[in-house]
Amino acid sequence: MKKEMKNWFQIIILGIAISLTGCKKKEDDHNHDNPAPVQPGEAEIHLENRVGNVKFYLGENYVTEAGDTVKFTMFKYYVSNFQFIKEDGSVYTVPKDSCYFLVKADDVESQELHFKNIPAGNYKGVRFIIGVDSLKSAAPLEERTGVLDPATGAQGMYWSWNTGYIFVKAEGTCPAIPDSLQNKFKYHIGLFGGYSTPTINNIKTVELMFNQNVKISSNKKPNIHCYVNPLEMFKTPTTFSIPSKPIIMASPDSKIIADNYADMIKFDHIH
Amino acid sequence: MMKYKVKLKGFSRSFLKKEWAVALSFIILLACKKDMDQNPVPQEPFKGFYQPEHFPPILQPFDVTKINEKSFALGKRLFYDPILSRDSTIACGSCHIQASAFTHHGHDVSHGIEDKLGRRNALPIQNLMWQKNFLWDGGILNLELVAISAITSPVEMDETLPNIVEKLKRSKVYPQMFKEAFGTNEITSTKMLIALGHFMALFISDKSKYDEVKRGKAQFTEQEQRGYNLFKQHCEACHREPLFTDQSFRNNGLQHFFSIDKGRYEISLLDGDEGKFKVPSLRNIEITAPYMHDGRFSTLMDVLNHYSSGIQNYPNLDPLLINKIPLTEQEKNDIIAFLKTLTDPSFIRDKRFSEF
């Protein structure tokens, strides 16, 4: 009797053991990531919309470099593929699953980008792209989650007829645009360079160097405060007159706007 | 080693006497297996994706191993459900009709909700896993993303994905179908699109007479053989076997109306791509009239007349067509006889794909 008891105990334990090994795989993966003795830290990048010295608001009048008076009704853009640059020049690359952000003028929270698990150390800058990289732009649907989900997250930033995302979307009004267009401008700038045949590549790399080395550690979470000027879309290198081309989407002219906005994000200070 | 044997002996003895203990450990096992065990034994074995032996390797990064009976059934239901359009009048199957190899027979360009007209001829849905990209201009790279184009187009289904998800959640049948297909109650547009992909990925047309000849199970008639020889001489450079397309984009000398449709240029933005369209497959061509991107030709003879004498000279006209393709009437008829061997009756009658 005692022996039999022992036997079916063995069976149950065997069953549990098999079921546990079958199920555990997912939880296990995490534990091997950061064997470093020093605890990683966090950082925030704050992307605040500003025009010169004043805060930028949707619905306010601004004057562009070309002298056009404009009012934005929408301004949103993707930033992605972040790398934190250490003082020795080496980089920490933010993992793919947490490196895509959609920043919107009407959503203050979207302007705060949070980064976790950054190896502790001194950092002198950050590098990222405005837009979505070509690999992700051509990825299967299952790999497009969060802000890249064409249905929900992307919120009008996905082109249904042309693979890829709109990187920067700006819409608004300018009285100098003819009434036939209801004075409206629409700039939907995307294009990742094509997959099999090359086309225009409007992915812009931004590198922001801090004014001092920034320490990131488990007890130091810096906020990297940057200013974003939407009017940069219309100046340097090309002073762009909005009424001359009020609507630009997937067309060769998109390059003009993209080249212009490449420098719209500037580092300002750390706190 | 000895100990192990002893244990095994004990194992088998208690197996007989303590079945309930075995049952208990099975229950524990089952609790974890949920994800893998979607399908209880089906009545007829479900035939998933297969690779026809004379086809090249597939090109789509779509995971065909995940196609199962339930996700296929869900995809089929969605494909034929007008719930996917804004006013619930048009389903995918409205413009992609099985009897016409999933094209919109008799319509030059397809009409969407409220009788709005598109500008291009609905393409057949067949052998999708072998395509590099989709639509006449190749604008979409992934099978599961193609449907978004038709769903959101204002002249097709004019609906939004979030709206569809809401409609599906309210439905009496879909929550259960999604659960059976994917193992969770959650309904998302991603799952919906993947289910549609699971359905369409199995649209494999590989049983035409041509295929049977390639398999050595049938023979061309004399006329078909003459047509095949002419085809290889004049057409195969673009319509490459066995899929009957090289998937390139070419300007084939149709009189173009660039203000309406610039073709591949709209995607590539490359000078010289104006008026280029994807070389379509010729499989099932007999039953997919009308022809060309705008459906301007209604018979295969019209098409061959175009190639033999109608080609317009554009700066970016395909170099292979500069001298046109002069053909006698007899030659045209021979080629058409061959093209008819590309019709796949079992594909257009396959019950698995049919609406009713």
XYZ file of C-alpha atoms in Angstrom:
627
model
C 0.000 0.000 0.000
C 2.697 2.372 1.018
C 4.611 1.583 -2.127
C 1.594 2.287 -4.310
C 1.016 5.604 -2.620
C 4.572 6.482 -3.446
C 4.002 5.504 -7.074
C 1.028 7.671 -7.762
C 2.676 10.514 -5.991
C 5.437 10.100 -8.492
C 2.926 10.262 -11.327
C 1.352 13.460 -10.061
C 4.715 15.055 -9.549
C 5.760 13.952 -13.004
C 2.569 15.474 -14.436
C 3.081 18.745 -12.629
C 6.704 18.860 -13.647
C 5.847 18.337 -17.316
C 3.096 20.923 -17.230
C 5.321 23.453 -15.512
C 8.175 23.095 -17.983
C 5.648 23.409 -20.820
C 4.268 26.640 -19.425
C 7.224 28.421 -17.979
C 9.098 29.386 -21.095
C 7.797 32.954 -21.272
C 8.558 34.001 -17.726
C 12.034 32.565 -17.958
C 13.217 34.729 -20.799
C 13.395 37.867 -18.737
C 15.721 36.731 -16.059
C 18.862 36.562 -18.154
C 18.743 40.100 -19.517
C 20.735 42.277 -17.217
C 23.371 40.417 -15.310
C 25.308 43.684 -14.763
C 26.048 44.345 -11.120
C 24.991 48.009 -11.419
C 21.264 48.650 -11.477
C 19.978 50.250 -14.689
C 18.206 53.597 -14.631
C 15.458 55.501 -16.342
C 15.211 58.710 -18.335
C 12.574 60.905 -19.883
C 12.687 62.949 -23.028
C 10.239 65.815 -23.043
C 9.350 67.084 -26.514
C 7.661 70.432 -26.002
C 6.272 72.337 -28.970
C 7.554 75.894 -29.058
C 7.959 78.657 -31.577
C 10.926 80.767 -30.591
C 10.412 81.802 -27.009
C 6.720 81.010 -26.788
C 4.769 77.835 -26.350
C 3.101 76.526 -29.492
C -0.651 75.955 -29.494
C -3.015 74.509 -32.063
C -5.419 77.194 -33.259
C -3.025 80.116 -32.699
C -1.679 82.310 -35.473
C 1.999 82.097 -36.375
C 4.005 83.678 -39.171
C 6.340 81.470 -41.187
C 9.750 82.378 -42.584
C 8.113 83.047 -45.956
C 5.671 85.459 -44.306
C 2.553 83.263 -44.364
C 0.170 83.510 -41.447
C -0.773 79.984 -40.402
C -2.940 78.269 -37.859
C -2.408 74.562 -37.149
C -5.309 72.235 -36.423
C -3.114 69.154 -36.186
C 0.542 68.443 -35.614
C 1.800 64.966 -34.876
C 4.834 62.884 -35.692
C 6.666 59.638 -34.995
C 10.037 59.428 -33.339
C 11.720 56.041 -32.980
C 14.888 53.969 -32.763
C 16.451 55.763 -29.833
C 20.091 55.410 -28.892
C 21.621 56.956 -25.802
C 25.206 58.000 -26.469
C 27.673 57.422 -23.634
C 30.535 59.771 -22.878
C 32.977 57.361 -24.536
C 30.905 57.396 -27.714
C 29.451 53.902 -27.296
C 25.683 53.647 -27.424
C 22.811 52.022 -25.621
C 20.118 51.097 -28.167
C 16.579 51.086 -26.827
C 14.990 47.689 -27.602
C 12.653 47.485 -30.588
C 9.627 46.733 -28.431
C 9.791 50.095 -26.699
C 11.345 52.507 -29.171
C 8.354 53.837 -31.132
C 6.497 56.981 -30.065
C 3.702 58.984 -31.626
C 3.882 62.561 -30.360
C 0.774 64.706 -30.692
C 0.280 68.425 -30.175
C -3.118 67.857 -28.568
C -1.892 65.217 -26.118
C 0.594 66.485 -23.542
C 1.294 63.007 -22.191
C 2.439 61.829 -25.608
C 5.169 64.474 -25.438
C 6.848 62.733 -22.492
C 8.839 59.753 -23.664
C 9.797 57.280 -20.953
C 12.787 54.969 -21.133
C 13.527 52.184 -18.696
C 16.440 49.812 -18.175
C 19.108 52.187 -19.417
C 22.523 50.954 -18.251
C 23.853 53.260 -15.538
C 26.481 55.690 -16.755
C 27.295 59.104 -18.090
C 25.621 60.068 -21.320
C 26.429 62.949 -23.616
C 23.618 62.780 -26.119
C 20.777 60.922 -27.769
C 20.149 59.809 -31.329
C 16.837 58.832 -32.941
C 14.876 59.133 -36.150
C 11.850 61.196 -37.048
C 9.643 58.571 -38.638
C 9.487 54.780 -38.661
C 12.382 52.652 -39.930
C 11.990 50.741 -43.181
C 12.084 47.313 -41.534
C 9.111 48.112 -39.334
C 7.354 49.866 -42.200
C 7.386 46.578 -44.102
C 6.794 44.264 -41.139
C 3.949 41.765 -40.850
C 0.881 43.067 -39.065
C 1.549 41.071 -35.908
C 4.737 43.066 -35.376
C 2.902 46.371 -35.594
C 1.635 46.927 -32.105
C 0.939 49.958 -29.920
C 1.320 53.232 -31.810
C 2.101 51.274 -34.974
C -1.162 49.311 -35.053
C -2.757 50.564 -38.290
C -6.240 50.312 -36.790
C -5.910 52.014 -33.463
C -2.495 53.189 -32.329
C -1.437 54.856 -35.541
C -4.420 57.224 -35.483
C -4.455 58.283 -39.098
C -0.700 57.913 -39.505
C -0.925 54.761 -41.635
C -1.337 54.896 -45.396
C -3.733 52.136 -46.332
C -2.841 52.224 -50.044
C 0.923 52.497 -49.715
C 2.932 50.418 -47.292
C 4.373 52.582 -44.565
C 3.525 55.324 -42.154
C 3.051 59.051 -42.270
C 6.003 60.346 -40.267
C 4.837 63.912 -39.763
C 1.285 65.120 -40.229
C 0.496 68.818 -40.109
C -2.802 70.343 -41.059
C -4.271 73.792 -40.633
C -5.326 76.950 -42.403
C -3.610 79.857 -44.085
C -5.709 82.743 -45.462
C -3.448 83.021 -48.504
C -4.556 79.562 -49.686
C -7.423 79.857 -52.212
C -11.002 79.555 -50.961
C -11.489 76.621 -53.306
C -9.302 74.674 -50.895
C -11.064 76.234 -47.905
C -7.735 77.880 -47.024
C -6.536 74.503 -45.783
C -3.064 73.057 -45.880
C -2.301 69.373 -45.415
C 1.196 67.998 -45.157
C 1.334 64.227 -44.725
C 4.997 63.386 -44.969
C 6.200 59.788 -45.034
C 8.079 57.419 -47.387
C 10.719 55.119 -45.980
C 12.735 54.521 -49.107
C 10.861 51.623 -50.660
C 11.231 47.925 -50.155
C 12.188 46.263 -53.419
C 12.474 49.353 -55.599
C 14.026 52.405 -54.015
C 11.961 55.527 -53.680
C 12.251 58.739 -51.688
C 13.540 58.198 -48.183
C 12.262 60.818 -45.770
C 13.554 59.145 -42.592
C 15.553 61.791 -40.756
C 18.169 61.014 -38.136
C 18.395 63.468 -35.278
C 21.392 63.660 -32.975
C 21.094 65.883 -29.943
C 24.172 66.514 -27.819
C 23.549 67.626 -24.249
C 25.298 70.675 -22.848
C 26.818 68.509 -20.122
C 27.264 64.817 -19.378
C 24.103 63.397 -17.894
C 24.244 60.713 -15.264
C 21.673 57.960 -15.480
C 21.427 55.508 -12.587
C 18.881 53.724 -10.474
C 18.472 56.809 -8.284
C 18.935 59.451 -10.976
C 16.235 59.861 -13.609
C 17.024 62.859 -15.774
C 14.425 64.648 -17.857
C 15.887 65.704 -21.185
C 13.888 68.715 -22.214
C 13.743 69.466 -25.943
C 11.903 72.096 -27.915
C 10.122 71.238 -31.154
C 9.301 74.015 -33.582
C 6.561 73.046 -36.080
C 7.383 76.083 -38.222
C 10.753 74.502 -39.034
C 8.830 72.508 -41.635
C 8.784 75.640 -43.705
C 12.385 76.842 -43.436
C 16.018 75.784 -43.707
C 17.230 74.682 -46.078
C 14.211 75.729 -48.197
C 12.067 78.727 -47.337
C 8.709 77.275 -48.218
C 5.625 79.246 -49.142
C 2.538 77.393 -47.961
C 0.107 78.782 -50.577
C 2.494 77.641 -53.316
C 1.785 74.005 -52.385
C -0.909 73.655 -49.764
C -1.193 69.881 -50.070
C 1.763 67.498 -50.045
C 1.418 63.798 -49.378
C 3.283 60.981 -51.096
C 4.932 63.097 -53.755
C 8.472 64.208 -54.610
C 7.795 67.546 -52.882
C 7.564 65.709 -49.574
C 11.353 65.743 -49.565
C 11.409 69.537 -49.241
C 9.313 69.444 -46.070
C 11.233 66.481 -44.659
C 14.604 68.122 -45.246
C 13.234 71.185 -43.496
C 11.849 69.413 -40.425
C 15.001 67.363 -39.907
C 16.167 70.064 -37.478
C 12.840 70.871 -35.816
C 13.799 69.129 -32.539
C 16.476 70.820 -30.466
C 17.919 69.996 -27.079
C 17.364 72.723 -24.519
C 18.148 71.671 -20.975
C 18.216 68.853 -18.432
C 16.283 68.670 -15.215
C 19.753 2.257 -14.870
C 18.297 -0.527 -12.754
C 16.522 1.923 -10.542
C 14.948 3.524 -13.556
C 13.555 0.176 -14.699
C 12.109 -0.492 -11.301
C 10.415 2.875 -11.343
C 8.897 2.154 -14.708
C 7.513 -1.100 -13.443
C 5.914 0.708 -10.564
C 4.588 3.229 -12.979
C 2.737 0.664 -15.081
C 1.313 -1.157 -12.104
C -0.149 1.945 -10.555
C -1.424 2.987 -13.961
C -3.857 0.102 -13.829
C -4.878 0.575 -10.273
C -4.972 4.286 -9.912
C -6.398 5.600 -13.136
C -7.764 8.624 -11.352
C -4.274 9.721 -10.509
C -3.362 9.610 -14.152
C -6.504 11.519 -14.985
C -5.542 14.191 -12.488
C -2.137 14.726 -14.029
C -3.763 14.879 -17.431
C -6.051 17.656 -16.260
C -3.013 19.580 -15.102
C -1.430 19.059 -18.499
C -4.553 20.168 -20.319
C -4.803 23.350 -18.305
C -1.545 24.443 -19.834
C -2.141 23.191 -23.330
C -4.949 25.617 -24.099
C -2.934 27.598 -26.620
C -1.985 24.666 -28.768
C -5.171 22.693 -28.634
C -7.654 24.771 -30.591
C -9.197 22.020 -32.572
C -10.835 18.960 -31.264
C -10.676 16.248 -33.913
C -12.418 17.647 -37.015
C -14.850 15.441 -38.913
C -12.966 15.816 -42.164
C -9.287 16.510 -41.932
C -8.652 20.210 -42.545
C -6.252 20.820 -45.389
C -4.054 23.761 -44.577
C -1.492 25.478 -46.730
C 0.551 23.379 -49.132
C 3.309 24.045 -51.598
C 2.549 22.832 -55.128
C 5.649 20.948 -56.286
C 6.110 22.988 -59.457
C 5.713 26.394 -57.783
C 8.662 28.469 -56.541
C 9.096 29.081 -52.791
C 6.569 31.455 -51.229
C 7.533 35.107 -50.862
C 5.119 36.415 -48.250
C 6.362 36.545 -44.638
C 2.891 35.486 -43.516
C 2.892 32.557 -41.073
C 0.894 29.867 -42.868
C 1.612 27.295 -40.170
C -0.871 29.083 -37.910
C -3.775 28.554 -40.300
C -6.278 26.234 -38.666
C -9.811 25.160 -39.382
C -11.319 27.731 -37.041
C -9.273 30.729 -38.130
C -9.980 29.788 -41.754
C -13.717 29.587 -40.976
C -13.583 32.985 -39.282
C -11.748 34.476 -42.269
C -14.347 33.032 -44.606
C -17.219 34.451 -42.603
C -15.558 37.886 -42.585
C -14.812 37.709 -46.306
C -18.488 37.279 -47.123
C -19.845 39.627 -44.456
C -20.946 43.121 -45.535
C -20.461 44.229 -41.935
C -17.000 45.230 -43.143
C -18.435 48.170 -45.117
C -19.785 51.411 -43.655
C -23.412 50.852 -44.599
C -23.178 47.056 -44.428
C -23.890 46.592 -48.123
C -20.588 45.396 -49.594
C -18.477 42.411 -48.587
C -15.043 41.427 -49.875
C -16.864 38.710 -51.763
C -19.040 41.295 -53.537
C -16.223 42.288 -55.885
C -14.190 39.098 -55.562
C -16.496 36.401 -56.844
C -15.301 32.813 -56.764
C -16.805 31.796 -60.113
C -14.599 34.475 -61.714
C -11.453 33.501 -59.789
C -12.425 36.122 -57.225
C -12.672 39.045 -59.621
C -15.627 41.293 -60.387
C -16.772 39.777 -63.629
C -18.360 42.210 -66.039
C -17.158 45.346 -64.259
C -14.340 47.369 -65.752
C -13.738 49.057 -62.439
C -15.428 47.914 -59.268
C -18.132 49.811 -57.477
C -18.179 50.287 -53.742
C -20.871 51.408 -51.362
C -23.489 53.854 -52.658
C -22.463 52.871 -56.204
C -19.250 54.819 -55.991
C -16.798 53.787 -58.671
C -13.187 52.906 -58.134
C -10.615 53.505 -60.830
C -9.118 50.050 -61.179
C -10.226 46.563 -62.142
C -10.504 44.157 -59.196
C -7.622 41.686 -59.315
C -8.124 37.945 -58.852
C -7.365 36.522 -55.427
C -5.207 33.485 -56.043
C -1.739 32.228 -55.148
C -1.221 35.227 -52.877
C 1.604 33.702 -50.866
C 3.827 33.828 -53.953
C 3.382 37.572 -54.441
C 6.044 40.103 -53.597
C 3.488 42.856 -53.244
C -0.146 43.527 -53.990
C -2.490 45.644 -56.096
C -1.872 47.032 -59.568
C 0.746 49.446 -58.266
C 2.377 47.100 -55.735
C 1.654 49.588 -52.963
C 1.034 46.981 -50.268
C 3.718 44.525 -49.224
C 1.897 42.258 -46.775
C -1.027 39.991 -47.464
C -2.764 40.817 -44.192
C -2.579 44.556 -44.884
C -4.239 44.458 -48.303
C -7.754 44.319 -46.921
C -7.240 47.627 -45.079
C -6.919 49.309 -48.437
C -10.362 48.178 -49.615
C -12.006 48.564 -46.214
C -10.936 52.180 -45.712
C -11.121 53.419 -49.307
C -13.947 55.983 -49.595
C -15.026 54.489 -52.931
C -14.923 50.892 -51.750
C -16.087 49.938 -48.254
C -15.476 53.330 -46.596
C -15.338 51.911 -43.099
C -12.805 52.245 -40.279
C -11.126 49.354 -38.532
C -12.145 50.493 -35.024
C -15.791 50.638 -36.179
C -15.597 47.126 -37.536
C -14.136 45.879 -34.270
C -17.092 47.445 -32.426
C -19.554 45.790 -34.789
C -17.833 42.432 -34.383
C -17.930 42.737 -30.600
C -21.661 43.392 -30.676
C -22.302 40.431 -32.968
C -23.819 37.229 -31.679
C -21.493 34.933 -33.601
C -18.112 36.603 -33.862
C -16.931 36.606 -30.222
C -17.222 32.827 -30.132
C -15.576 32.464 -33.549
C -12.640 34.654 -32.534
C -12.265 32.653 -29.366
C -12.194 29.394 -31.289
C -9.773 30.782 -33.850
C -7.313 32.508 -31.564
C -7.966 31.121 -28.111
C -8.856 34.426 -26.467
C -12.017 36.475 -26.182
C -10.257 39.558 -27.413
C -11.394 40.886 -30.796
C -8.874 43.147 -32.520
C -8.486 44.387 -36.044
C -5.122 42.633 -36.211
C -6.791 39.287 -35.523
C -9.548 40.077 -37.989
C -7.051 40.863 -40.737
C -4.980 37.789 -39.972
C -8.095 35.611 -40.139
C -8.900 37.095 -43.545
C -5.317 36.272 -44.505
C -5.729 32.706 -43.251
C -8.741 32.339 -45.532
C -7.188 33.881 -48.625
C -3.764 32.273 -48.255
C -5.360 28.936 -49.094
C -6.675 30.210 -52.439
C -4.170 28.134 -54.345
C -4.877 27.640 -58.014
C -2.645 24.804 -59.197
C -4.986 22.337 -60.876
C -5.513 23.795 -64.332
C -4.946 21.684 -67.387
C -1.574 23.411 -67.737
C -0.646 22.177 -64.250
C -1.781 18.678 -65.093
C 0.373 18.750 -68.218
C 3.319 19.872 -66.095
C 2.631 16.986 -63.751
C 2.569 14.612 -66.706
C -1.072 13.744 -66.158
C -2.539 15.401 -69.234
C -1.554 16.454 -72.714
C -2.151 19.645 -74.657
C -4.161 19.390 -77.851
C -2.293 20.287 -81.001
C -3.699 23.792 -81.000
C -2.940 24.313 -77.309
C 0.606 23.131 -77.904
C 1.018 25.567 -80.803
C -0.363 28.287 -78.559
C 2.044 27.295 -75.773
C 4.986 27.522 -78.163
C 3.864 30.970 -79.330
C 3.291 31.998 -75.734
C 6.844 31.042 -74.799
C 8.139 32.959 -77.751
C 6.126 36.161 -77.320
C 4.629 36.436 -73.844
C 6.684 34.532 -71.329
C 9.325 37.229 -70.832
C 6.770 39.058 -68.656
C 4.173 36.397 -67.878
C 6.692 33.965 -66.465
C 5.725 30.396 -65.658
C 4.486 28.846 -63.502
C 2.755 31.850 -61.890
C 2.496 33.615 -65.242
C 3.892 36.889 -63.990
C 7.396 38.108 -63.278
C 5.837 40.595 -60.848
C 7.477 43.545 -62.550
C 5.811 46.854 -63.386
C 5.642 47.755 -67.035
C 4.087 50.247 -69.379
C 2.421 48.070 -72.006
C 1.472 50.834 -74.383
C -2.143 51.333 -73.387
C -3.378 54.818 -74.070
C -2.948 56.333 -70.640
C -4.817 58.962 -68.751
C -2.202 60.053 -66.283
C -4.466 62.567 -64.609
C -6.620 59.660 -63.442
C -4.011 57.042 -62.703
C -0.237 57.233 -62.737
C 0.134 53.572 -61.763
C 3.404 52.496 -60.166
C 4.616 56.086 -60.093
C 2.149 56.829 -57.296
C 4.124 54.446 -55.089
C 7.689 54.724 -56.357
C 7.609 58.437 -57.307
C 10.281 57.597 -59.834
C 10.280 59.450 -63.139
C 9.588 56.908 -65.818
C 7.174 54.864 -63.718
C 4.121 56.733 -65.001
C 1.615 54.370 -66.524
C 3.410 51.253 -65.334
C 1.281 48.548 -63.746
C 2.019 45.149 -62.326
C 2.184 42.329 -64.854
C -0.900 40.326 -63.846
C -0.915 36.546 -63.622
C -2.635 34.832 -66.523
C -3.961 31.985 -64.414
C -7.749 31.777 -64.837
C -7.526 34.571 -67.378
C -10.381 33.074 -69.412
C -12.859 33.799 -66.611
C -11.496 37.087 -65.261
C -12.652 39.495 -67.956
C -12.500 42.409 -68.343
C -8.779 42.963 -68.770
C -6.087 45.549 -67.955
C -5.867 47.770 -64.887
C -8.912 49.759 -65.935
C -10.821 46.857 -67.444
C -10.890 48.439 -70.886
C -10.829 45.160 -72.871
C -13.627 42.683 -72.587
C -12.207 39.726 -74.529
C -8.867 37.979 -74.824
C -8.952 38.757 -78.542
C -9.131 42.484 -77.704
C -6.028 42.019 -75.558
C -4.087 40.212 -78.274
C -5.170 42.802 -80.832
C -3.717 45.448 -78.553
C -0.358 43.683 -78.361
C -0.216 42.940 -82.074
C -1.312 46.324 -83.378
C -2.639 48.713 -80.756
C 0.429 49.575 -78.696
C 1.024 53.317 -78.247
C 4.544 54.584 -78.121
C 5.390 56.189 -74.794
C 8.888 57.209 -73.703
C 8.730 54.533 -71.016
C 7.017 51.901 -73.151
C 8.425 48.519 -72.222
C 11.418 47.799 -74.506
C 10.018 44.341 -75.257
C 6.981 45.942 -76.883
C 8.621 48.580 -79.057
C 8.069 46.513 -82.190
C 4.661 45.316 -80.983
C 3.933 41.586 -81.156
C 2.697 40.954 -84.692
C 0.433 37.903 -84.709
C -1.746 36.310 -87.372
C -5.373 35.544 -86.566
C -4.479 31.870 -86.408
C -1.687 32.583 -83.953
C -3.992 34.650 -81.779
C -6.520 31.841 -81.680
C -3.796 29.349 -80.812
C -2.571 31.510 -77.949
C -6.111 31.895 -76.637
C -6.539 28.117 -76.789
C -3.436 27.794 -74.649
C -4.557 30.515 -72.232
C -7.749 28.572 -71.631
C -5.660 25.693 -70.281
C -4.839 28.019 -67.362
C -8.418 27.861 -66.134
C -8.689 25.893 -62.919
C -12.229 24.503 -62.565
C -11.569 22.851 -59.208
C -10.403 26.191 -57.770
C -13.518 28.098 -58.747
C -15.749 25.301 -57.489
C -13.874 24.527 -54.294
C -16.551 24.340 -51.590
C -14.114 25.481 -48.916
C -14.009 28.919 -50.503
C -17.596 29.296 -51.598
C -20.083 31.700 -50.107
C -22.927 29.216 -49.816
